[in-house]
JSON list of C-alpha atoms in Angstrom, two decimals:
[
{"chain": "Q", "resi": 1, "resn": "ALA", "atom": "CA", "xyz": [135.40, 65.11, 70.01]},
{"chain": "Q", "resi": 2, "resn": "GLN", "atom": "CA", "xyz": [134.84, 66.45, 73.59]},
{"chain": "Q", "resi": 3, "resn": "LYS", "atom": "CA", "xyz": [135.12, 70.10, 73.88]},
{"chain": "Q", "resi": 4, "resn": "ILE", "atom": "CA", "xyz": [135.79, 69.85, 77.70]},
{"chain": "Q", "resi": 5, "resn": "THR", "atom": "CA", "xyz": [138.08, 67.36, 78.77]},
{"chain": "Q", "resi": 6, "resn": "GLN", "atom": "CA", "xyz": [138.11, 66.76, 82.56]},
{"chain": "Q", "resi": 7, "resn": "THR", "atom": "CA", "xyz": [140.75, 63.71, 82.92]},
{"chain": "Q", "resi": 8, "resn": "GLN", "atom": "CA", "xyz": [140.68, 63.00, 86.71]},
{"chain": "Q", "resi": 9, "resn": "PRO", "atom": "CA", "xyz": [136.98, 61.79, 87.99]},
{"chain": "Q", "resi": 10, "resn": "GLY", "atom": "CA", "xyz": [138.03, 61.95, 91.68]},
{"chain": "Q", "resi": 11, "resn": "MET", "atom": "CA", "xyz": [141.18, 63.64, 93.74]},
{"chain": "Q", "resi": 12, "resn": "PHE", "atom": "CA", "xyz": [141.42, 63.31, 97.38]},
{"chain": "Q", "resi": 13, "resn": "VAL", "atom": "CA", "xyz": [143.12, 66.14, 99.52]},
{"chain": "Q", "resi": 14, "resn": "GLN", "atom": "CA", "xyz": [143.71, 66.97, 103.06]},
{"chain": "Q", "resi": 15, "resn": "GLU", "atom": "CA", "xyz": [142.42, 70.24, 104.91]},
{"chain": "Q", "resi": 16, "resn": "LYS", "atom": "CA", "xyz": [144.50, 73.22, 104.03]},
{"chain": "Q", "resi": 17, "resn": "GLU", "atom": "CA", "xyz": [146.26, 71.50, 101.57]},
{"chain": "Q", "resi": 18, "resn": "ALA", "atom": "CA", "xyz": [146.13, 73.35, 98.00]},
{"chain": "Q", "resi": 19, "resn": "VAL", "atom": "CA", "xyz": [144.90, 71.00, 94.75]},
{"chain": "Q", "resi": 20, "resn": "THR", "atom": "CA", "xyz": [144.26, 71.42, 91.14]},
{"chain": "Q", "resi": 21, "resn": "LEU", "atom": "CA", "xyz": [141.91, 70.33, 89.16]},
{"chain": "Q", "resi": 22, "resn": "ASP", "atom": "CA", "xyz": [142.50, 70.07, 85.53]},
{"chain": "Q", "resi": 23, "resn": "CYS", "atom": "CA", "xyz": [140.35, 70.86, 82.34]},
{"chain": "Q", "resi": 24, "resn": "THR", "atom": "CA", "xyz": [141.07, 71.24, 78.53]},
{"chain": "Q", "resi": 25, "resn": "TYR", "atom": "CA", "xyz": [138.78, 72.88, 75.88]},
{"chain": "Q", "resi": 26, "resn": "ASP", "atom": "CA", "xyz": [138.45, 72.66, 72.04]},
{"chain": "Q", "resi": 27, "resn": "THR", "atom": "CA", "xyz": [137.03, 75.43, 70.48]},
{"chain": "Q", "resi": 28, "resn": "SER", "atom": "CA", "xyz": [137.63, 77.89, 67.26]},
{"chain": "Q", "resi": 29, "resn": "ASP", "atom": "CA", "xyz": [135.56, 80.50, 68.69]},
{"chain": "Q", "resi": 30, "resn": "PRO", "atom": "CA", "xyz": [137.75, 83.58, 69.25]},
{"chain": "Q", "resi": 31, "resn": "SER", "atom": "CA", "xyz": [135.62, 84.77, 71.87]},
{"chain": "Q", "resi": 32, "resn": "TYR", "atom": "CA", "xyz": [134.60, 82.44, 74.83]},
{"chain": "Q", "resi": 33, "resn": "GLY", "atom": "CA", "xyz": [134.11, 82.58, 78.41]},
{"chain": "Q", "resi": 34, "resn": "LEU", "atom": "CA", "xyz": [135.35, 79.56, 80.35]},
{"chain": "Q", "resi": 35, "resn": "PHE", "atom": "CA", "xyz": [133.48, 78.41, 84.03]},
{"chain": "Q", "resi": 36, "resn": "TRP", "atom": "CA", "xyz": [134.10, 76.66, 86.70]},
{"chain": "Q", "resi": 37, "resn": "TYR", "atom": "CA", "xyz": [130.68, 75.45, 89.07]},
{"chain": "Q", "resi": 38, "resn": "LYS", "atom": "CA", "xyz": [130.55, 73.39, 92.76]},
{"chain": "Q", "resi": 39, "resn": "GLN", "atom": "CA", "xyz": [127.95, 70.66, 92.70]},
{"chain": "Q", "resi": 40, "resn": "PRO", "atom": "CA", "xyz": [127.48, 69.73, 96.31]},
{"chain": "Q", "resi": 41, "resn": "SER", "atom": "CA", "xyz": [125.99, 66.63, 97.38]},
{"chain": "Q", "resi": 42, "resn": "SER", "atom": "CA", "xyz": [122.75, 68.76, 98.01]},
{"chain": "Q", "resi": 43, "resn": "GLY", "atom": "CA", "xyz": [122.50, 69.04, 94.37]},
{"chain": "Q", "resi": 44, "resn": "GLU", "atom": "CA", "xyz": [122.71, 72.96, 93.00]},
{"chain": "Q", "resi": 45, "resn": "MET", "atom": "CA", "xyz": [125.10, 74.17, 90.83]},
{"chain": "Q", "resi": 46, "resn": "ILE", "atom": "CA", "xyz": [127.42, 77.12, 92.36]},
{"chain": "Q", "resi": 47, "resn": "PHE", "atom": "CA", "xyz": [129.30, 79.40, 89.93]},
{"chain": "Q", "resi": 48, "resn": "LEU", "atom": "CA", "xyz": [132.99, 79.63, 91.29]},
{"chain": "Q", "resi": 49, "resn": "ILE", "atom": "CA", "xyz": [135.04, 81.42, 88.62]},
{"chain": "Q", "resi": 50, "resn": "TYR", "atom": "CA", "xyz": [135.10, 83.03, 85.34]},
{"chain": "Q", "resi": 51, "resn": "GLN", "atom": "CA", "xyz": [137.72, 83.79, 82.80]},
{"chain": "Q", "resi": 52, "resn": "GLY", "atom": "CA", "xyz": [137.51, 85.26, 79.43]},
{"chain": "Q", "resi": 53, "resn": "SER", "atom": "CA", "xyz": [139.20, 83.97, 76.26]},
{"chain": "Q", "resi": 54, "resn": "TYR", "atom": "CA", "xyz": [140.69, 87.52, 76.39]},
{"chain": "Q", "resi": 55, "resn": "ASP", "atom": "CA", "xyz": [141.53, 88.18, 79.40]},
{"chain": "Q", "resi": 56, "resn": "GLN", "atom": "CA", "xyz": [145.29, 88.68, 79.92]},
{"chain": "Q", "resi": 57, "resn": "GLN", "atom": "CA", "xyz": [145.15, 87.67, 83.39]},
{"chain": "Q", "resi": 58, "resn": "ASN", "atom": "CA", "xyz": [144.41, 84.75, 85.74]},
{"chain": "Q", "resi": 59, "resn": "ALA", "atom": "CA", "xyz": [140.67, 84.73, 87.35]},
{"chain": "Q", "resi": 60, "resn": "THR", "atom": "CA", "xyz": [140.95, 85.00, 91.07]},
{"chain": "Q", "resi": 61, "resn": "GLU", "atom": "CA", "xyz": [138.01, 84.86, 93.40]},
{"chain": "Q", "resi": 62, "resn": "GLY", "atom": "CA", "xyz": [139.10, 84.16, 97.15]},
{"chain": "Q", "resi": 63, "resn": "ARG", "atom": "CA", "xyz": [140.72, 81.13, 97.36]},
{"chain": "Q", "resi": 64, "resn": "TYR", "atom": "CA", "xyz": [139.64, 79.77, 93.69]},
{"chain": "Q", "resi": 65, "resn": "SER", "atom": "CA", "xyz": [142.08, 81.05, 90.85]},
{"chain": "Q", "resi": 66, "resn": "LEU", "atom": "CA", "xyz": [141.79, 80.35, 87.43]},
{"chain": "Q", "resi": 67, "resn": "ASN", "atom": "CA", "xyz": [145.34, 79.19, 85.33]},
{"chain": "Q", "resi": 68, "resn": "PHE", "atom": "CA", "xyz": [144.69, 80.30, 82.00]},
{"chain": "Q", "resi": 69, "resn": "GLN", "atom": "CA", "xyz": [147.00, 78.78, 79.77]},
{"chain": "Q", "resi": 70, "resn": "LYS", "atom": "CA", "xyz": [145.26, 79.73, 76.08]},
{"chain": "Q", "resi": 71, "resn": "ALA", "atom": "CA", "xyz": [148.13, 78.05, 73.76]},
{"chain": "Q", "resi": 72, "resn": "ARG", "atom": "CA", "xyz": [147.51, 74.87, 75.61]},
{"chain": "Q", "resi": 73, "resn": "LYS", "atom": "CA", "xyz": [143.92, 75.51, 75.57]},
{"chain": "Q", "resi": 74, "resn": "SER", "atom": "CA", "xyz": [144.04, 74.78, 79.97]},
{"chain": "Q", "resi": 75, "resn": "ALA", "atom": "CA", "xyz": [141.73, 76.45, 82.05]},
{"chain": "Q", "resi": 76, "resn": "ASN", "atom": "CA", "xyz": [143.01, 74.62, 85.57]},
{"chain": "Q", "resi": 77, "resn": "LEU", "atom": "CA", "xyz": [141.35, 75.43, 88.84]},
{"chain": "Q", "resi": 78, "resn": "VAL", "atom": "CA", "xyz": [143.41, 75.89, 91.52]},
{"chain": "Q", "resi": 79, "resn": "ILE", "atom": "CA", "xyz": [141.65, 75.57, 95.39]},
{"chain": "Q", "resi": 80, "resn": "SER", "atom": "CA", "xyz": [144.08, 77.21, 98.31]},
{"chain": "Q", "resi": 81, "resn": "ALA", "atom": "CA", "xyz": [143.64, 76.21, 101.63]},
{"chain": "Q", "resi": 82, "resn": "SER", "atom": "CA", "xyz": [140.86, 73.40, 101.30]},
{"chain": "Q", "resi": 83, "resn": "GLN", "atom": "CA", "xyz": [138.29, 73.07, 103.65]},
{"chain": "Q", "resi": 84, "resn": "LEU", "atom": "CA", "xyz": [136.16, 70.25, 104.36]},
{"chain": "Q", "resi": 85, "resn": "GLY", "atom": "CA", "xyz": [132.90, 72.19, 102.88]},
{"chain": "Q", "resi": 86, "resn": "ASP", "atom": "CA", "xyz": [135.20, 72.16, 99.14]},
{"chain": "Q", "resi": 87, "resn": "SER", "atom": "CA", "xyz": [133.88, 68.18, 99.42]},
{"chain": "Q", "resi": 88, "resn": "ALA", "atom": "CA", "xyz": [131.95, 68.20, 96.07]},
{"chain": "Q", "resi": 89, "resn": "MET", "atom": "CA", "xyz": [131.57, 67.68, 92.39]},
{"chain": "Q", "resi": 90, "resn": "TYR", "atom": "CA", "xyz": [133.25, 70.37, 90.33]},
{"chain": "Q", "resi": 91, "resn": "PHE", "atom": "CA", "xyz": [132.85, 71.10, 86.91]},
{"chain": "Q", "resi": 92, "resn": "CYS", "atom": "CA", "xyz": [134.55, 72.93, 84.18]},
{"chain": "Q", "resi": 93, "resn": "ALA", "atom": "CA", "xyz": [132.75, 74.55, 81.26]},
{"chain": "Q", "resi": 94, "resn": "MET", "atom": "CA", "xyz": [132.72, 76.66, 78.52]},
{"chain": "Q", "resi": 95, "resn": "ARG", "atom": "CA", "xyz": [130.25, 79.32, 76.74]},
{"chain": "Q", "resi": 96, "resn": "GLU", "atom": "CA", "xyz": [131.00, 80.79, 72.96]},
{"chain": "Q", "resi": 97, "resn": "THR", "atom": "CA", "xyz": [129.94, 83.39, 71.50]},
{"chain": "Q", "resi": 98, "resn": "ASN", "atom": "CA", "xyz": [129.30, 82.66, 68.18]},
{"chain": "Q", "resi": 99, "resn": "GLN", "atom": "CA", "xyz": [127.66, 79.38, 68.72]},
{"chain": "Q", "resi": 100, "resn": "ALA", "atom": "CA", "xyz": [123.67, 78.86, 68.16]},
{"chain": "Q", "resi": 101, "resn": "GLY", "atom": "CA", "xyz": [122.13, 78.71, 71.41]},
{"chain": "Q", "resi": 102, "resn": "THR", "atom": "CA", "xyz": [125.13, 79.72, 73.58]},
{"chain": "Q", "resi": 103, "resn": "ALA", "atom": "CA", "xyz": [124.85, 76.72, 75.97]},
{"chain": "Q", "resi": 104, "resn": "LEU", "atom": "CA", "xyz": [127.25, 76.16, 78.53]},
{"chain": "Q", "resi": 105, "resn": "ILE", "atom": "CA", "xyz": [129.12, 72.87, 77.52]},
{"chain": "Q", "resi": 106, "resn": "PHE", "atom": "CA", "xyz": [130.14, 71.17, 80.67]},
{"chain": "Q", "resi": 107, "resn": "GLY", "atom": "CA", "xyz": [132.79, 68.35, 81.52]},
{"chain": "Q", "resi": 108, "resn": "LYS", "atom": "CA", "xyz": [132.10, 65.19, 82.96]},
{"chain": "Q", "resi": 109, "resn": "GLY", "atom": "CA", "xyz": [133.01, 66.59, 86.62]},
{"chain": "Q", "resi": 110, "resn": "THR", "atom": "CA", "xyz": [135.61, 65.50, 89.06]},
{"chain": "Q", "resi": 111, "resn": "THR", "atom": "CA", "xyz": [135.08, 64.63, 92.17]},
{"chain": "Q", "resi": 112, "resn": "LEU", "atom": "CA", "xyz": [136.62, 66.23, 95.46]},
{"chain": "Q", "resi": 113, "resn": "SER", "atom": "CA", "xyz": [136.82, 64.65, 98.71]},
{"chain": "Q", "resi": 114, "resn": "VAL", "atom": "CA", "xyz": [138.63, 66.86, 101.44]},
{"chain": "Q", "resi": 115, "resn": "SER", "atom": "CA", "xyz": [139.55, 65.21, 104.61]},
{"chain": "Q", "resi": 116, "resn": "SER", "atom": "CA", "xyz": [140.79, 66.44, 108.00]},
{"chain": "D", "resi": 1, "resn": "GLU", "atom": "CA", "xyz": [118.77, 88.16, 96.87]},
{"chain": "D", "resi": 2, "resn": "ALA", "atom": "CA", "xyz": [119.28, 87.45, 93.03]},
{"chain": "D", "resi": 3, "resn": "GLN", "atom": "CA", "xyz": [118.23, 84.44, 92.16]},
{"chain": "D", "resi": 4, "resn": "VAL", "atom": "CA", "xyz": [116.69, 81.45, 89.90]},
{"chain": "D", "resi": 5, "resn": "THR", "atom": "CA", "xyz": [113.55, 79.95, 91.56]},
{"chain": "D", "resi": 6, "resn": "GLN", "atom": "CA", "xyz": [112.68, 76.78, 90.32]},
{"chain": "D", "resi": 7, "resn": "ASN", "atom": "CA", "xyz": [109.45, 74.71, 91.57]},
{"chain": "D", "resi": 8, "resn": "PRO", "atom": "CA", "xyz": [108.65, 71.75, 92.40]},
{"chain": "D", "resi": 9, "resn": "ARG", "atom": "CA", "xyz": [111.93, 71.08, 93.53]},
{"chain": "D", "resi": 10, "resn": "TYR", "atom": "CA", "xyz": [110.87, 67.15, 93.83]},
{"chain": "D", "resi": 11, "resn": "LEU", "atom": "CA", "xyz": [108.14, 65.42, 91.76]},
{"chain": "D", "resi": 12, "resn": "ILE", "atom": "CA", "xyz": [107.10, 61.59, 91.42]},
{"chain": "D", "resi": 13, "resn": "THR", "atom": "CA", "xyz": [104.63, 61.43, 88.68]},
{"chain": "D", "resi": 14, "resn": "VAL", "atom": "CA", "xyz": [103.20, 58.87, 86.10]},
{"chain": "D", "resi": 15, "resn": "THR", "atom": "CA", "xyz": [103.51, 58.28, 82.59]},
{"chain": "D", "resi": 16, "resn": "GLY", "atom": "CA", "xyz": [101.47, 60.38, 80.28]},
{"chain": "D", "resi": 17, "resn": "LYS", "atom": "CA", "xyz": [100.34, 63.53, 83.19]},
{"chain": "D", "resi": 18, "resn": "LYS", "atom": "CA", "xyz": [101.04, 66.50, 81.83]},
{"chain": "D", "resi": 19, "resn": "LEU", "atom": "CA", "xyz": [103.14, 68.43, 84.52]},
{"chain": "D", "resi": 20, "resn": "THR", "atom": "CA", "xyz": [104.85, 71.71, 84.67]},
{"chain": "D", "resi": 21, "resn": "VAL", "atom": "CA", "xyz": [108.26, 73.16, 85.66]},
{"chain": "D", "resi": 22, "resn": "THR", "atom": "CA", "xyz": [108.42, 77.14, 86.89]},
{"chain": "D", "resi": 23, "resn": "CYS", "atom": "CA", "xyz": [111.23, 78.70, 86.44]},
{"chain": "D", "resi": 24, "resn": "SER", "atom": "CA", "xyz": [111.54, 82.91, 87.95]},
{"chain": "D", "resi": 25, "resn": "GLN", "atom": "CA", "xyz": [113.91, 84.79, 87.73]},
{"chain": "D", "resi": 26, "resn": "ASN", "atom": "CA", "xyz": [114.48, 88.25, 89.60]},
{"chain": "D", "resi": 27, "resn": "MET", "atom": "CA", "xyz": [117.66, 89.43, 87.81]},
{"chain": "D", "resi": 28, "resn": "ASN", "atom": "CA", "xyz": [116.32, 90.79, 84.59]},
{"chain": "D", "resi": 29, "resn": "HIS", "atom": "CA", "xyz": [118.18, 88.29, 82.26]},
{"chain": "D", "resi": 30, "resn": "GLU", "atom": "CA", "xyz": [117.62, 88.05, 78.73]},
{"chain": "D", "resi": 31, "resn": "TYR", "atom": "CA", "xyz": [118.50, 84.91, 78.30]},
{"chain": "D", "resi": 32, "resn": "MET", "atom": "CA", "xyz": [116.92, 81.79, 80.24]},
{"chain": "D", "resi": 33, "resn": "SER", "atom": "CA", "xyz": [117.85, 78.02, 79.38]},
{"chain": "D", "resi": 34, "resn": "TRP", "atom": "CA", "xyz": [116.51, 74.73, 81.09]},
{"chain": "D", "resi": 35, "resn": "TYR", "atom": "CA", "xyz": [118.89, 71.97, 81.33]},
{"chain": "D", "resi": 36, "resn": "ARG", "atom": "CA", "xyz": [118.91, 68.28, 82.12]},
{"chain": "D", "resi": 37, "resn": "GLN", "atom": "CA", "xyz": [121.65, 66.00, 84.28]},
{"chain": "D", "resi": 38, "resn": "ASP", "atom": "CA", "xyz": [122.35, 62.37, 83.79]},
{"chain": "D", "resi": 39, "resn": "PRO", "atom": "CA", "xyz": [124.68, 59.86, 85.31]},
{"chain": "D", "resi": 40, "resn": "GLY", "atom": "CA", "xyz": [127.27, 59.35, 82.64]},
{"chain": "D", "resi": 41, "resn": "LEU", "atom": "CA", "xyz": [125.61, 62.35, 80.23]},
{"chain": "D", "resi": 42, "resn": "GLY", "atom": "CA", "xyz": [126.29, 65.13, 82.09]},
{"chain": "D", "resi": 43, "resn": "LEU", "atom": "CA", "xyz": [124.50, 68.45, 81.95]},
{"chain": "D", "resi": 44, "resn": "ARG", "atom": "CA", "xyz": [122.64, 68.82, 78.60]},
{"chain": "D", "resi": 45, "resn": "GLN", "atom": "CA", "xyz": [120.63, 71.88, 76.99]},
{"chain": "D", "resi": 46, "resn": "ILE", "atom": "CA", "xyz": [116.82, 71.21, 76.60]},
{"chain": "D", "resi": 47, "resn": "TYR", "atom": "CA", "xyz": [115.78, 74.62, 75.19]},
{"chain": "D", "resi": 48, "resn": "TYR", "atom": "CA", "xyz": [116.43, 78.26, 75.36]},
{"chain": "D", "resi": 49, "resn": "SER", "atom": "CA", "xyz": [115.30, 81.98, 74.76]},
{"chain": "D", "resi": 50, "resn": "MET", "atom": "CA", "xyz": [117.05, 84.76, 74.02]},
{"chain": "D", "resi": 51, "resn": "ASN", "atom": "CA", "xyz": [114.10, 86.99, 75.09]},
{"chain": "D", "resi": 52, "resn": "VAL", "atom": "CA", "xyz": [110.34, 87.06, 75.83]},
{"chain": "D", "resi": 53, "resn": "GLU", "atom": "CA", "xyz": [108.67, 85.40, 72.74]},
{"chain": "D", "resi": 54, "resn": "VAL", "atom": "CA", "xyz": [112.06, 84.00, 71.26]},
{"chain": "D", "resi": 55, "resn": "THR", "atom": "CA", "xyz": [112.71, 80.47, 72.55]},
{"chain": "D", "resi": 56, "resn": "ASP", "atom": "CA", "xyz": [114.57, 77.58, 70.22]},
{"chain": "D", "resi": 57, "resn": "LYS", "atom": "CA", "xyz": [115.96, 74.27, 70.72]},
{"chain": "D", "resi": 58, "resn": "GLY", "atom": "CA", "xyz": [118.86, 72.81, 72.60]},
{"chain": "D", "resi": 59, "resn": "ASP", "atom": "CA", "xyz": [120.82, 69.58, 72.38]},
{"chain": "D", "resi": 60, "resn": "VAL", "atom": "CA", "xyz": [117.94, 67.23, 73.38]},
{"chain": "D", "resi": 61, "resn": "PRO", "atom": "CA", "xyz": [114.23, 68.84, 72.93]},
{"chain": "D", "resi": 62, "resn": "GLU", "atom": "CA", "xyz": [111.93, 65.68, 72.42]},
{"chain": "D", "resi": 63, "resn": "GLY", "atom": "CA", "xyz": [109.27, 65.71, 74.60]},
{"chain": "D", "resi": 64, "resn": "TYR", "atom": "CA", "xyz": [109.27, 68.85, 76.04]},
{"chain": "D", "resi": 65, "resn": "LYS", "atom": "CA", "xyz": [107.92, 72.49, 75.41]},
{"chain": "D", "resi": 66, "resn": "VAL", "atom": "CA", "xyz": [108.62, 76.03, 76.84]},
{"chain": "D", "resi": 67, "resn": "SER", "atom": "CA", "xyz": [107.29, 79.49, 76.45]},
{"chain": "D", "resi": 68, "resn": "ARG", "atom": "CA", "xyz": [108.47, 82.85, 77.35]},
{"chain": "D", "resi": 69, "resn": "LYS", "atom": "CA", "xyz": [105.31, 85.45, 77.58]},
{"chain": "D", "resi": 70, "resn": "GLU", "atom": "CA", "xyz": [107.23, 87.63, 80.56]},
{"chain": "D", "resi": 71, "resn": "LYS", "atom": "CA", "xyz": [111.30, 88.32, 80.58]},
{"chain": "D", "resi": 72, "resn": "ARG", "atom": "CA", "xyz": [111.15, 86.43, 84.07]},
{"chain": "D", "resi": 73, "resn": "ASN", "atom": "CA", "xyz": [109.54, 83.30, 83.17]},
{"chain": "D", "resi": 74, "resn": "PHE", "atom": "CA", "xyz": [110.52, 80.35, 81.36]},
{"chain": "D", "resi": 75, "resn": "PRO", "atom": "CA", "xyz": [108.56, 77.40, 82.26]},
{"chain": "D", "resi": 76, "resn": "LEU", "atom": "CA", "xyz": [108.90, 73.70, 80.89]},
{"chain": "D", "resi": 77, "resn": "ILE", "atom": "CA", "xyz": [106.36, 71.77, 79.99]},
{"chain": "D", "resi": 78, "resn": "LEU", "atom": "CA", "xyz": [106.44, 68.29, 79.80]},
{"chain": "D", "resi": 79, "resn": "GLU", "atom": "CA", "xyz": [102.88, 66.80, 77.74]},
{"chain": "D", "resi": 80, "resn": "SER", "atom": "CA", "xyz": [103.32, 63.31, 78.07]},
{"chain": "D", "resi": 81, "resn": "PRO", "atom": "CA", "xyz": [106.11, 62.28, 80.51]},
{"chain": "D", "resi": 82, "resn": "SER", "atom": "CA", "xyz": [108.17, 58.63, 79.71]},
{"chain": "D", "resi": 83, "resn": "PRO", "atom": "CA", "xyz": [109.94, 57.06, 82.36]},
{"chain": "D", "resi": 84, "resn": "ASN", "atom": "CA", "xyz": [113.45, 58.46, 80.37]},
{"chain": "D", "resi": 85, "resn": "GLN", "atom": "CA", "xyz": [112.68, 61.69, 81.21]},
{"chain": "D", "resi": 86, "resn": "THR", "atom": "CA", "xyz": [113.57, 60.96, 84.93]},
{"chain": "D", "resi": 87, "resn": "SER", "atom": "CA", "xyz": [116.68, 63.38, 85.52]},
{"chain": "D", "resi": 88, "resn": "LEU", "atom": "CA", "xyz": [117.65, 66.25, 87.34]},
{"chain": "D", "resi": 89, "resn": "TYR", "atom": "CA", "xyz": [116.67, 69.57, 85.45]},
{"chain": "D", "resi": 90, "resn": "PHE", "atom": "CA", "xyz": [118.19, 72.77, 86.07]},
{"chain": "D", "resi": 91, "resn": "CYS", "atom": "CA", "xyz": [116.90, 76.77, 84.88]},
{"chain": "D", "resi": 92, "resn": "ALA", "atom": "CA", "xyz": [119.47, 79.06, 84.58]},
{"chain": "D", "resi": 93, "resn": "SER", "atom": "CA", "xyz": [119.70, 82.44, 83.23]},
{"chain": "D", "resi": 94, "resn": "SER", "atom": "CA", "xyz": [121.99, 85.51, 82.54]},
{"chain": "D", "resi": 95, "resn": "LEU", "atom": "CA", "xyz": [122.04, 88.82, 81.64]},
{"chain": "D", "resi": 96, "resn": "GLY", "atom": "CA", "xyz": [123.16, 88.32, 77.83]},
{"chain": "D", "resi": 97, "resn": "ARG", "atom": "CA", "xyz": [124.11, 85.39, 75.46]},
{"chain": "D", "resi": 98, "resn": "SER", "atom": "CA", "xyz": [127.73, 85.76, 74.83]},
{"chain": "D", "resi": 99, "resn": "GLY", "atom": "CA", "xyz": [130.65, 83.65, 76.22]},
{"chain": "D", "resi": 100, "resn": "ALA", "atom": "CA", "xyz": [131.26, 86.63, 78.90]},
{"chain": "D", "resi": 101, "resn": "ASN", "atom": "CA", "xyz": [127.81, 86.15, 80.68]},
{"chain": "D", "resi": 102, "resn": "VAL", "atom": "CA", "xyz": [128.03, 83.87, 83.83]},
{"chain": "D", "resi": 103, "resn": "LEU", "atom": "CA", "xyz": [124.98, 81.73, 84.37]},
{"chain": "D", "resi": 104, "resn": "THR", "atom": "CA", "xyz": [123.07, 81.57, 87.32]},
{"chain": "D", "resi": 105, "resn": "PHE", "atom": "CA", "xyz": [121.26, 78.59, 88.07]},
{"chain": "D", "resi": 106, "resn": "GLY", "atom": "CA", "xyz": [117.93, 77.74, 90.13]},
{"chain": "D", "resi": 107, "resn": "ALA", "atom": "CA", "xyz": [118.19, 74.90, 92.73]},
{"chain": "D", "resi": 108, "resn": "GLY", "atom": "CA", "xyz": [117.43, 72.21, 90.74]},
{"chain": "D", "resi": 109, "resn": "SER", "atom": "CA", "xyz": [114.48, 69.73, 90.24]},
{"chain": "D", "resi": 110, "resn": "ARG", "atom": "CA", "xyz": [114.60, 66.66, 91.01]},
{"chain": "D", "resi": 111, "resn": "LEU", "atom": "CA", "xyz": [111.77, 64.41, 88.51]},
{"chain": "D", "resi": 112, "resn": "THR", "atom": "CA", "xyz": [111.09, 60.90, 88.61]},
{"chain": "D", "resi": 113, "resn": "VAL", "atom": "CA", "xyz": [108.52, 59.61, 85.86]},
{"chain": "D", "resi": 114, "resn": "LEU", "atom": "CA", "xyz": [106.75, 56.02, 86.65]}
]
């Protein structure tokens, strides 16, 4: 079973609009971190935002916020006021504290296209 | 600037010719890891290291070797590359190994094996 599921292969949004990228996860580890990374066409992986499993409040970083719903095992990324430079692939990822190797487990990604 | 540096960024080689992809971090991180990214398969962990002289296999270790002789360096060695190792490779590091630690990635190394 997939541990990280991103159901939107592609999303389209106009500049200045908000967009939500969906992510659900599956784990039995009580201690884990949830991450979003951006991969532009140049290929690098850019860290955007982190949410800990014990955090009570949703994480925010500038225009990025993470809508964390623990009971639903959901960690959606909200980008407010989209910009052309936001066009990229976005990955949701999870890191389980008690998993050997503590690898970052990635979803398959969502391609976001922002138009003017 | 805090960063993970990988070299080379791009490499075309032939089957069987040994190559090393270097990785260095300047953040005094204990944990380092290698991933490969392939279309349709996403990112998969190859090897990881919890600290100096401590390395272990990830999900796809076949055909790769690593070493961690110094804290800052974690090279990936392909002893006899094959075409199925054509991929985009990422080195990453974090301060610790728990789920609370953010992994910082290098810029990626695009490898083609002919």
